[in-house]
Coordinates of C-alpha atoms and ligand atoms in Angstrom, one line a residue:
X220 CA 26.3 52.2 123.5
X221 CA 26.7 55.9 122.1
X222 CA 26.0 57.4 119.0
X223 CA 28.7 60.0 118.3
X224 CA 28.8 63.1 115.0
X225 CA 32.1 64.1 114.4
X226 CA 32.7 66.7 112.2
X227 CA 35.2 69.4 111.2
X228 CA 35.5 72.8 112.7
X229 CA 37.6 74.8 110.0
X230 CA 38.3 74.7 106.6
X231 CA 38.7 70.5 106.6
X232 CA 41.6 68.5 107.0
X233 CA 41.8 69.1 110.9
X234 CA 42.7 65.1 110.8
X235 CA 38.9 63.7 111.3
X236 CA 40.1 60.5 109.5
X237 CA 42.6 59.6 112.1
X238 CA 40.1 60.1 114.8
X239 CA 37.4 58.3 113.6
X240 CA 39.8 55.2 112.2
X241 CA 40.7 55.3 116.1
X242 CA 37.2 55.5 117.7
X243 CA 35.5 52.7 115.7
X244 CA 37.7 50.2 117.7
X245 CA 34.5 50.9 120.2
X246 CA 32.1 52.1 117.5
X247 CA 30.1 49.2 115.5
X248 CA 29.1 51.4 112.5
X249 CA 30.8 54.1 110.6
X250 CA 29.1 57.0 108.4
X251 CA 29.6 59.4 105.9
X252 CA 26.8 61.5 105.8
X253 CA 27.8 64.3 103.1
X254 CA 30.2 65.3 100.5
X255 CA 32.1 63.0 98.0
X256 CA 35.8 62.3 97.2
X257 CA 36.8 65.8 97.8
X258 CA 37.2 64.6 100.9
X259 CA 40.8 62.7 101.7
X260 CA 40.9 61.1 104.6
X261 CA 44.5 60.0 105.8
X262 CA 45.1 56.9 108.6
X263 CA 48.4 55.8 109.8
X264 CA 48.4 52.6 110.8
X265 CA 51.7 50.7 112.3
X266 CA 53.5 53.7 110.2
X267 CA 51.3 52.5 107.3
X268 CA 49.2 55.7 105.3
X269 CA 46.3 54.7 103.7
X270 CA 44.3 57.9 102.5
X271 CA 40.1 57.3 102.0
X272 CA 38.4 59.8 99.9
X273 CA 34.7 58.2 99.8
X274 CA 35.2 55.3 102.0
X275 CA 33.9 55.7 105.4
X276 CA 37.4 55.9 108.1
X277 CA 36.1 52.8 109.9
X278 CA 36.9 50.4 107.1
X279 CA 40.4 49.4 108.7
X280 CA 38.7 47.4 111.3
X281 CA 37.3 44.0 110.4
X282 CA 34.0 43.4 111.4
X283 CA 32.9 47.1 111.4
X284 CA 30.0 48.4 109.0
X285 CA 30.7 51.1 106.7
X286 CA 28.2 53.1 105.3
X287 CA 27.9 55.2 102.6
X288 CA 24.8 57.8 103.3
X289 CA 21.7 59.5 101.2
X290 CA 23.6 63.1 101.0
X291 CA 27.1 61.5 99.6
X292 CA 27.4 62.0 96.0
X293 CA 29.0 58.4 95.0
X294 CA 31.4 58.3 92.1
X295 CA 31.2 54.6 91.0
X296 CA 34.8 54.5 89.5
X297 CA 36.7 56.1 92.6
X298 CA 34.5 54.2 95.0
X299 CA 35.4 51.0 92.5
X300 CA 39.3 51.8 92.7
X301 CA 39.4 52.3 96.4
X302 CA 37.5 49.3 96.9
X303 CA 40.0 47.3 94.9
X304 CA 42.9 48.9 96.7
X305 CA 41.5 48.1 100.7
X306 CA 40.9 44.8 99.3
X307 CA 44.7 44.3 97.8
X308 CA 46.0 46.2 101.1
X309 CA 44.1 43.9 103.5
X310 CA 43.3 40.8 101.7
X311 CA 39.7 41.4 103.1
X312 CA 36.4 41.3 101.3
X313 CA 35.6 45.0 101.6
X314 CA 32.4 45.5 99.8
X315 CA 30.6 43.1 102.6
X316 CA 31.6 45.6 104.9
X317 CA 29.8 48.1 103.4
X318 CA 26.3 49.9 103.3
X319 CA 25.6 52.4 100.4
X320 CA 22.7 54.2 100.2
X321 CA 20.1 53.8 97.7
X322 CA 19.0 56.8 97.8
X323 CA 23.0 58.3 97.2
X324 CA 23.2 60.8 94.2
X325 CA 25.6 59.8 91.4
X326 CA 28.6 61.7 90.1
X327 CA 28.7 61.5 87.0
X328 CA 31.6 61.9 83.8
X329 CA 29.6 65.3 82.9
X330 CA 29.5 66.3 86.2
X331 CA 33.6 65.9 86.5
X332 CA 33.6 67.9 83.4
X333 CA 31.2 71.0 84.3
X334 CA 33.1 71.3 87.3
X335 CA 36.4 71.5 85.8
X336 CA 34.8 73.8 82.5
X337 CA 33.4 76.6 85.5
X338 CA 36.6 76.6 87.1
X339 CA 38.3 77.9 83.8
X340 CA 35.5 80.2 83.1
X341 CA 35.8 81.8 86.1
X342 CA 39.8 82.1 85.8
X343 CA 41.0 84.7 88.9
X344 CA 37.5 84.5 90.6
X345 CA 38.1 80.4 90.6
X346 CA 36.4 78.8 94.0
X347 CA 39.4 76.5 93.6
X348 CA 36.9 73.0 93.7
X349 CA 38.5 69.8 93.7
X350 CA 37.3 69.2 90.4
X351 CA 35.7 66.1 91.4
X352 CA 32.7 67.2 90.0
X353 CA 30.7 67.9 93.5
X354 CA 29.0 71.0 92.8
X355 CA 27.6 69.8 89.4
X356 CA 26.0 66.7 91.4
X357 CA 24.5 68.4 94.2
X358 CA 23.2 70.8 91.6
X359 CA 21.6 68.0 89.4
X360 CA 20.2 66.4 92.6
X361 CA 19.0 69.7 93.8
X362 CA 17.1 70.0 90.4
X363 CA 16.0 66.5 90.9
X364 CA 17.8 65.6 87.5
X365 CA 20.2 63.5 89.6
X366 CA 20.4 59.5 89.0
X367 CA 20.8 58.1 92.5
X368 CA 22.5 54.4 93.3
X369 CA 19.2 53.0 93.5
X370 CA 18.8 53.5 89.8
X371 CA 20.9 51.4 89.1
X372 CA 18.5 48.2 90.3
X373 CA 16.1 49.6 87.9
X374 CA 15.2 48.1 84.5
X375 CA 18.2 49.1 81.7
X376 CA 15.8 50.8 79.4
X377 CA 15.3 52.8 82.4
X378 CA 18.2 53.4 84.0
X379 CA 19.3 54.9 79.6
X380 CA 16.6 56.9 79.7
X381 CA 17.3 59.0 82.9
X382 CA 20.9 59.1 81.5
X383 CA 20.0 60.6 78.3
X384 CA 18.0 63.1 79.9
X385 CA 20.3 64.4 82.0
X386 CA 23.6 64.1 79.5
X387 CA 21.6 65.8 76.8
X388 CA 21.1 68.8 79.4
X389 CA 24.6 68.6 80.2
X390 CA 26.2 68.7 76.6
X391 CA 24.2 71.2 75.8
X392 CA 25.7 73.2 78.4
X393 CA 29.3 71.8 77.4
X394 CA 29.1 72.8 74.0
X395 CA 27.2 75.6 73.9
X396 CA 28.7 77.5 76.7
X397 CA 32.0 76.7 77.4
X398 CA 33.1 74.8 74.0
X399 CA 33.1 71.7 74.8
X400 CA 33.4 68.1 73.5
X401 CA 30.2 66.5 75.1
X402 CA 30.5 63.4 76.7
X403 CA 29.2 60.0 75.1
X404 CA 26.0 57.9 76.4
X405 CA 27.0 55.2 75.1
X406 CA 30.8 54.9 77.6
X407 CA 29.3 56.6 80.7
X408 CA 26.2 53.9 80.3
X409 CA 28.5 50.6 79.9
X410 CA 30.5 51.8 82.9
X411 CA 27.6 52.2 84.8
X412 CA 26.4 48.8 84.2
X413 CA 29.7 47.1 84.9
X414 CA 29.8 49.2 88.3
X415 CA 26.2 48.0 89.0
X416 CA 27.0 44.9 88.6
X417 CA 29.7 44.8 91.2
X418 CA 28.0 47.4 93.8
X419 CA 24.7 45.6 93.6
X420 CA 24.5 43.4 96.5
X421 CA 25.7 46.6 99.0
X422 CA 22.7 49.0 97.7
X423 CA 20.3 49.1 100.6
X424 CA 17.8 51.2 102.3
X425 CA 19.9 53.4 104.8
X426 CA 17.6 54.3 107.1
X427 CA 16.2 51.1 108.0
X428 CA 19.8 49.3 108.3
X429 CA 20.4 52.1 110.8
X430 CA 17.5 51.3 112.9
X431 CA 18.3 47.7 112.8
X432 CA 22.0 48.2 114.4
X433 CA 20.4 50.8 117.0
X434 CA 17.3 49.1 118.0
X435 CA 20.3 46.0 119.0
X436 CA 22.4 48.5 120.9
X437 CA 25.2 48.9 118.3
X438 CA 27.2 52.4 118.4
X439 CA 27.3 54.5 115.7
X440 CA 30.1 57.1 114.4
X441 CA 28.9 60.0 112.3
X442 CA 32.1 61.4 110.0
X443 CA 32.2 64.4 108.7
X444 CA 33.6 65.3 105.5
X445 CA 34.9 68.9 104.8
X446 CA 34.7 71.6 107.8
X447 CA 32.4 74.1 109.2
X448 CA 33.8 77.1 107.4
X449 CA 33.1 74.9 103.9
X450 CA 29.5 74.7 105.0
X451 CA 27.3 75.9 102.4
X452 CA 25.1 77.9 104.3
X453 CA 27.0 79.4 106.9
X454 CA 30.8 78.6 105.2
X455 CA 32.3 81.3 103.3
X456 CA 30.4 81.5 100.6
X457 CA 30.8 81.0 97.7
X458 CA 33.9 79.7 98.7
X459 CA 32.7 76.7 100.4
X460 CA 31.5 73.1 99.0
X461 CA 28.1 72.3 98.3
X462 CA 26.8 70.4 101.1
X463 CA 26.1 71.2 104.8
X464 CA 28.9 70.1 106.5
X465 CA 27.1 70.5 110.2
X466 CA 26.9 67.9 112.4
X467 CA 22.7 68.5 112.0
X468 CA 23.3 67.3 108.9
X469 CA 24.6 63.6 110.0
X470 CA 21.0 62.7 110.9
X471 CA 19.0 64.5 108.0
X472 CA 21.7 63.1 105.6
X473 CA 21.6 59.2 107.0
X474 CA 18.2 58.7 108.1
X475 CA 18.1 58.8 111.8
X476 CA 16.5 60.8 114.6
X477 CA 18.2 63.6 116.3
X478 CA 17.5 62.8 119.6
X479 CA 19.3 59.4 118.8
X480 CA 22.5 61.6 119.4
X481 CA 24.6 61.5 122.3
X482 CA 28.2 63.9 121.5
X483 CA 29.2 66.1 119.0
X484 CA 32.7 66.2 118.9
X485 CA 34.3 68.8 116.6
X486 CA 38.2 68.2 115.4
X487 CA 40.2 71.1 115.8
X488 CA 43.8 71.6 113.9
X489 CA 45.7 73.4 116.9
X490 CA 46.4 75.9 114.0
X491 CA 44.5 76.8 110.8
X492 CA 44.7 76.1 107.5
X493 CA 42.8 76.2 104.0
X494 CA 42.8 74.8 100.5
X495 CA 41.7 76.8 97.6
X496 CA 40.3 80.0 97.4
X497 CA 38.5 82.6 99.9
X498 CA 39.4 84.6 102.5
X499 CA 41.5 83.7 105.1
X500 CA 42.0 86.5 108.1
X501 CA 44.8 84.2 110.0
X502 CA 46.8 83.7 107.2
X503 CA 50.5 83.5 107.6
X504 CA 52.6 84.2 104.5
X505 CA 55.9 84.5 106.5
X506 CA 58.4 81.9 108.6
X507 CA 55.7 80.9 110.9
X508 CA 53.4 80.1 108.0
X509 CA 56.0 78.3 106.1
X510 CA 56.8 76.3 109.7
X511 CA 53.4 75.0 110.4
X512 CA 53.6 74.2 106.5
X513 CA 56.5 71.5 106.2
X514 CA 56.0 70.5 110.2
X515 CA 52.5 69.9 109.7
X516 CA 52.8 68.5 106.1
X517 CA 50.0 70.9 104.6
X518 CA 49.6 69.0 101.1
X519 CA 46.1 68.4 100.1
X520 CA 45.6 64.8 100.2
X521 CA 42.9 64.8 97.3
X522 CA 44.3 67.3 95.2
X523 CA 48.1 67.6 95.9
X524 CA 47.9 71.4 96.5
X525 CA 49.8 73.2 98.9
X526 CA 47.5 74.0 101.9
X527 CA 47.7 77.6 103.1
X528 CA 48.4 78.1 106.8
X529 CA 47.7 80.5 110.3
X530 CA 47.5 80.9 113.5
X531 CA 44.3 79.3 115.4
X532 CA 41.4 81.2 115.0
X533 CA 39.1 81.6 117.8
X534 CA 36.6 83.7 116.6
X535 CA 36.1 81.6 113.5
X536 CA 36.4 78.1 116.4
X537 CA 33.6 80.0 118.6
X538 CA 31.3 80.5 115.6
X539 CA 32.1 76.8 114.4
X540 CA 30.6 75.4 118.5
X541 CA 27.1 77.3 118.4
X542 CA 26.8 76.2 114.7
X543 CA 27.6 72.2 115.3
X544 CA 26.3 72.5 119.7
X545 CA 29.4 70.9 120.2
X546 CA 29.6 69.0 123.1
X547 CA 33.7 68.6 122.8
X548 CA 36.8 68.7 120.7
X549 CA 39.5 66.7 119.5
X550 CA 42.2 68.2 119.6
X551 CA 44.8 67.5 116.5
X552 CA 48.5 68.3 115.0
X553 CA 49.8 69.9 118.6
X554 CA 53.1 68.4 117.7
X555 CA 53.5 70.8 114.9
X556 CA 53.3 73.5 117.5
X557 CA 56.9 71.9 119.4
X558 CA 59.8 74.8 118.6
X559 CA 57.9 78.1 118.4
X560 CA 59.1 80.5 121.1
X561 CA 55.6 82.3 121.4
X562 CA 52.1 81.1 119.6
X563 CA 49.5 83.4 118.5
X564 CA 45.8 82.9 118.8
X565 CA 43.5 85.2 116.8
X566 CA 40.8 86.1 119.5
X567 CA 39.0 88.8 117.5
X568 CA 38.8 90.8 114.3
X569 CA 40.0 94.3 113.2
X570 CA 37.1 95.2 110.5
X571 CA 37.5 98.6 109.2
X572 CA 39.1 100.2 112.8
X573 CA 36.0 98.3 114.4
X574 CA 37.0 95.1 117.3
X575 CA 34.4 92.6 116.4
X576 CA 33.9 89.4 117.9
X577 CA 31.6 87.4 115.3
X578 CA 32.0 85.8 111.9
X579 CA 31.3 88.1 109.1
X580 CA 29.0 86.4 106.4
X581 CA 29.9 88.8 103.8
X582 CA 33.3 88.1 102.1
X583 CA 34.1 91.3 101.5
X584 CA 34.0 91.8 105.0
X585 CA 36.0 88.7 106.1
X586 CA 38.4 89.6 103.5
X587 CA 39.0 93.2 105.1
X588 CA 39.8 91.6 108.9
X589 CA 42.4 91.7 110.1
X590 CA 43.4 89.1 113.3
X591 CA 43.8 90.4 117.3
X592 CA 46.1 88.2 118.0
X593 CA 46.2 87.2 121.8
X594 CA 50.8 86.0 122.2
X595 CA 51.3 82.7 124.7
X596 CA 54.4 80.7 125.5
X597 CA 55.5 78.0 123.3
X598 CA 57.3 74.5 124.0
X599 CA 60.7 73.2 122.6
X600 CA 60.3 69.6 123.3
X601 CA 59.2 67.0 120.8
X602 CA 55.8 66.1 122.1
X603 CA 55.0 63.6 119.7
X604 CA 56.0 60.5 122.1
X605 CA 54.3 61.6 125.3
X606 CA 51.1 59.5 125.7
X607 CA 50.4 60.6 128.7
X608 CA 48.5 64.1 129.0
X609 CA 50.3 64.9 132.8
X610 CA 53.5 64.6 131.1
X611 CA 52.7 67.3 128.5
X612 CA 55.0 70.2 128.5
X613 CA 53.5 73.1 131.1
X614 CA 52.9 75.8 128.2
X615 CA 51.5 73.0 126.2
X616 CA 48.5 71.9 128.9
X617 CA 47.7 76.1 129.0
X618 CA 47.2 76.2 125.5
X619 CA 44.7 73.1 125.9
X620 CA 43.1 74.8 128.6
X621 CA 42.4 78.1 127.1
X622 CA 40.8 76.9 124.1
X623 CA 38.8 75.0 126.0
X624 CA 37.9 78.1 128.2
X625 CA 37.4 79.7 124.9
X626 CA 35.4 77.5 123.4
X627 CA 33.1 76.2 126.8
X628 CA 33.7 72.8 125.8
X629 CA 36.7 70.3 126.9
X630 CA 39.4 68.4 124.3
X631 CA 38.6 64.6 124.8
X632 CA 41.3 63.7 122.2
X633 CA 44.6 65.3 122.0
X634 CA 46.4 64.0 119.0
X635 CA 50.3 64.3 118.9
X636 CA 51.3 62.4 115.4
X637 CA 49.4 61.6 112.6
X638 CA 50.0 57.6 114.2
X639 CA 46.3 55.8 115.4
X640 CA 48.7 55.2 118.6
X641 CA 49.9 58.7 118.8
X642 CA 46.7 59.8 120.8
X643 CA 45.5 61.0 123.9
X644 CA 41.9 59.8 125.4
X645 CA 40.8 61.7 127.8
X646 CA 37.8 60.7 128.3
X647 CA 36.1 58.5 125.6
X648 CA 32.5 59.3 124.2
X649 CA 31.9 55.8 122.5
X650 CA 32.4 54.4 127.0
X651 CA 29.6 57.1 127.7
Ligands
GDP864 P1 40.9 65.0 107.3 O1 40.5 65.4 106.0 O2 40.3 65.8 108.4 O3 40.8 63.5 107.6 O4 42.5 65.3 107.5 P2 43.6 65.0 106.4 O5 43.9 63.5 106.5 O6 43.3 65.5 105.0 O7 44.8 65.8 106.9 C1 45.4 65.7 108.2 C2 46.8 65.3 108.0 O8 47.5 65.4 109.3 C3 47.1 63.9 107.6 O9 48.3 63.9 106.8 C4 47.3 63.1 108.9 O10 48.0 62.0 108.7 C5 48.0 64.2 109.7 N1 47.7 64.1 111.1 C6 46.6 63.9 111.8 N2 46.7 64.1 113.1 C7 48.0 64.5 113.3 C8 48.7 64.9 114.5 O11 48.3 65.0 115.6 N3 50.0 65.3 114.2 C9 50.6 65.3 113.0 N4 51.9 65.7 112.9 N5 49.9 64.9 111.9 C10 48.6 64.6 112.1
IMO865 P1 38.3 66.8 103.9 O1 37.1 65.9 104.2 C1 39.7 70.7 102.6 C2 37.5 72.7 99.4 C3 38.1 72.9 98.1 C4 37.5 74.2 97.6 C5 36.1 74.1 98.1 C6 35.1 73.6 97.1 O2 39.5 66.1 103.5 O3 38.5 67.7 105.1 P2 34.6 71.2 96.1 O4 35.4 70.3 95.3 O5 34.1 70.6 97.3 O6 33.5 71.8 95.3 O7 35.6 72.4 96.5 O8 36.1 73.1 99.2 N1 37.4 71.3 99.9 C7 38.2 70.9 100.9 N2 39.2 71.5 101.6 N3 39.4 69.5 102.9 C8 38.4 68.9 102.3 O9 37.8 67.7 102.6 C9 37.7 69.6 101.2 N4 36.8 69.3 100.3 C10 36.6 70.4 99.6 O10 39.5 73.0 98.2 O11 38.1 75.3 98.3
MG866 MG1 41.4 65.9 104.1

């Protein structure tokens, strides 16, 4: 039994999805902790893609609990929608595998709307949000306006009145500010009632169904949404998301103790990239850019936007180990790395004729690095068939290693394809 955090170490999509889908075969319970349906999560399964933007990535395997945590913020009709589609896709009952907090903060329509309205008000300055309505939620919760899952067992006249506090606030805000239609009590109420009446029976006290599966010896897998550099605190702000995106946060966002923790793994994209706006200091706007691009596939898989691309950045990777105490990393995308003559890793920053070896807070300043770049030898070969670390290509194995030397911890998982199958354990932290 081992109860494992894994989280991202960049700006997200280092492929945590793939990881933890592969892990739970020796996990017994899967969490998200944070964040919302910004998130997409892709799986390939037997060359099958199923992509999860709320749903925990353990929900592939029968048997296995999924659960939804106190610092998600739940929209009802997405979580509906991907319920229905697991269920077409498997033919299993998927709500019984699931767990949501009571105690989950609601997206809401106005929410979706705010979010989108900010966006256009800010124009050039944009954060570049998902528009899922994230910020506006964490902001109503924050303000302790929200309307959490739990609400929803409450009595209807209840459950209205909440509502109507919180929509009047938010229509006022639509119209008044950013000339809005407002959006109608009335609709968003009937939908949460028929939601309610379908999510009913899953809405349960997290932190008490967590004790229950640890106190009988049951493993549990932490997954993160988003990455470290999206972290809200120590992220680049204001070009982050609105939650804390550290693996600290897996146990104040769930309900459980940190000393129940036994590895933090952090996944690591063997390159960088980013999705939105905020600066960027590897960024690659050139043939090597544009090759990690279409080998790596660098679409967002929420938003359909073009991911921006670099060279792995160290500095940033250093910064994202003392801020999670990672333990180890799991290593992802090396395969897009086959075919480059020489690789670049960005060891330090340039900042205004200065070498500096930490992680600016200020923006301004991050924007106004520039990369050292430290030059090592590529590989030709197609490595995305070799299961077997020894037979790694020789240049391959040195890049591993100096990572690892760079960042003091070791790569447990080396991932060569976005396949479940096309994966490397080196060691496995759910065998202890
Ligand atoms: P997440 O948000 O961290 O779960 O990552 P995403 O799913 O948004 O993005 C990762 C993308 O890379 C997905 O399309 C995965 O299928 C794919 N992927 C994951 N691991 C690998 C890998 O080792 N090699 C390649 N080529 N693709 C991978
Ligand atoms: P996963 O879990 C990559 C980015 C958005 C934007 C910023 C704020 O798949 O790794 P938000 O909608 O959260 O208010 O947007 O955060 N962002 C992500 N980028 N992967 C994600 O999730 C992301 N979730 C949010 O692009 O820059
Ligand atoms: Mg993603």
């Amino acid at each position: 039994m081992a109860n494992v955090i894994l989280i991202g170490t960049q700006w997200g999509d280092e492929g945590k999805g793939k990881i933890v889908d592969l892990l739970t075969e020796w996990a017994d319970v899967v969490v998200r902790f944070q964040g919302g349906n910004n998130a997409g999560h892709t799986l390939v399964i037997e060359g099958r893609r199923y992509a999860l933007h709320l749903i925990p990535s353990g929900i592939m395997r029968p048997g296995k609990t999924c659960v939804i945590g106190s610092g998600v913020v739940v929209d009802l009709k997405i979580l509906l929608e991907e319920i229905e589609l697991f269920q077409q896709q498997s033919g299993r009952n998927v709500l019984s595998q699931l767990i949501l907090s009571d105690e989950a903060h609601l997206i809401l329509e106005s929410h979706r709307r705010l979010d989108q309205a900010r966006e256009l008000k800010r124009g050039e300055a944009k954060i570049g949000t998902t528009g899922r309505g994230i910020g506006p939620a964490y902001e109503s919760k924050m303000a302790r306006w929200g309307l959490r899952l739990g609400d929803l067992l409450e009595p209807e006249a209840v459950l209205k009145s909440r509502l109507k506090d919180l929509l009047e606030q938010h229509n006022q805000i639509l119209e008044k500010i950013y000339g809005e239609a407002p959006v109608a009590l009335a609709e968003v109420f009937t939908e949460l009632q028929a939601a309610a009446a379908i999510v009913r029976p899953a809405i349960k006290k997290v932190p008490y169904e967590l004790d229950k599966f640890r106190q009988n010896k049951a493993s549990l897998l932490f997954e993160g949404a988003q990455g470290t550099l999206l972290d809200i605190d120590h992220g680049t702000y204001p070009f982050v998301t609105s939650s804390s995106t550290l693996a600290a946060n897996a146990c104040a966002s769930s309900g459980i103790g940190v000393t129940d923790i036994d590895e933090v793994i952090g996944v690591v994209k063997a390159y960088t990239t980013r999705v939105g706006s905020g600066p960027f200091p590897v960024e690659l706007d050139d043939a090597i850019g544009k090759h990690l691009s279409v080998r790596g596939g660098e679409v967002g898989t929420t938003t359909g936007r073009p991911r921006r691309c670099g060279w792995l950045d160290l500095v940033a990777l250093r910064y994202a180990t003392l801020l999670n105490g990672l333990n180890s990393i799991a290593l992802t995308k090396l395969d897009v790395l086959s075919g480059l003559k020489t690789i670049k890793v960005c060891t330090a920053y340039r900042l205004r004729g200065e070498v500096i070896d930490f992680f600016p807070s200020s923006i301004a300043d991050l924007a106004a690095c520039e990369p050292v770049l430290t030059e090592m030898a590529g590989w030709d070969e197609d490595i995305s068939g070799i299961l077997d670390y020894d037979k790694l290509p020789e240049n391959a194995k040195k890049y591993i290693a100096y990572i690892e030397a760079q960042l003091g911890v070791k790569a447990l998982l080396v991932s060569v394809g976005p396949d479940r199958e096309q994966t490397m354990i080196r060691h496995n932290p759910l065998l202890g």
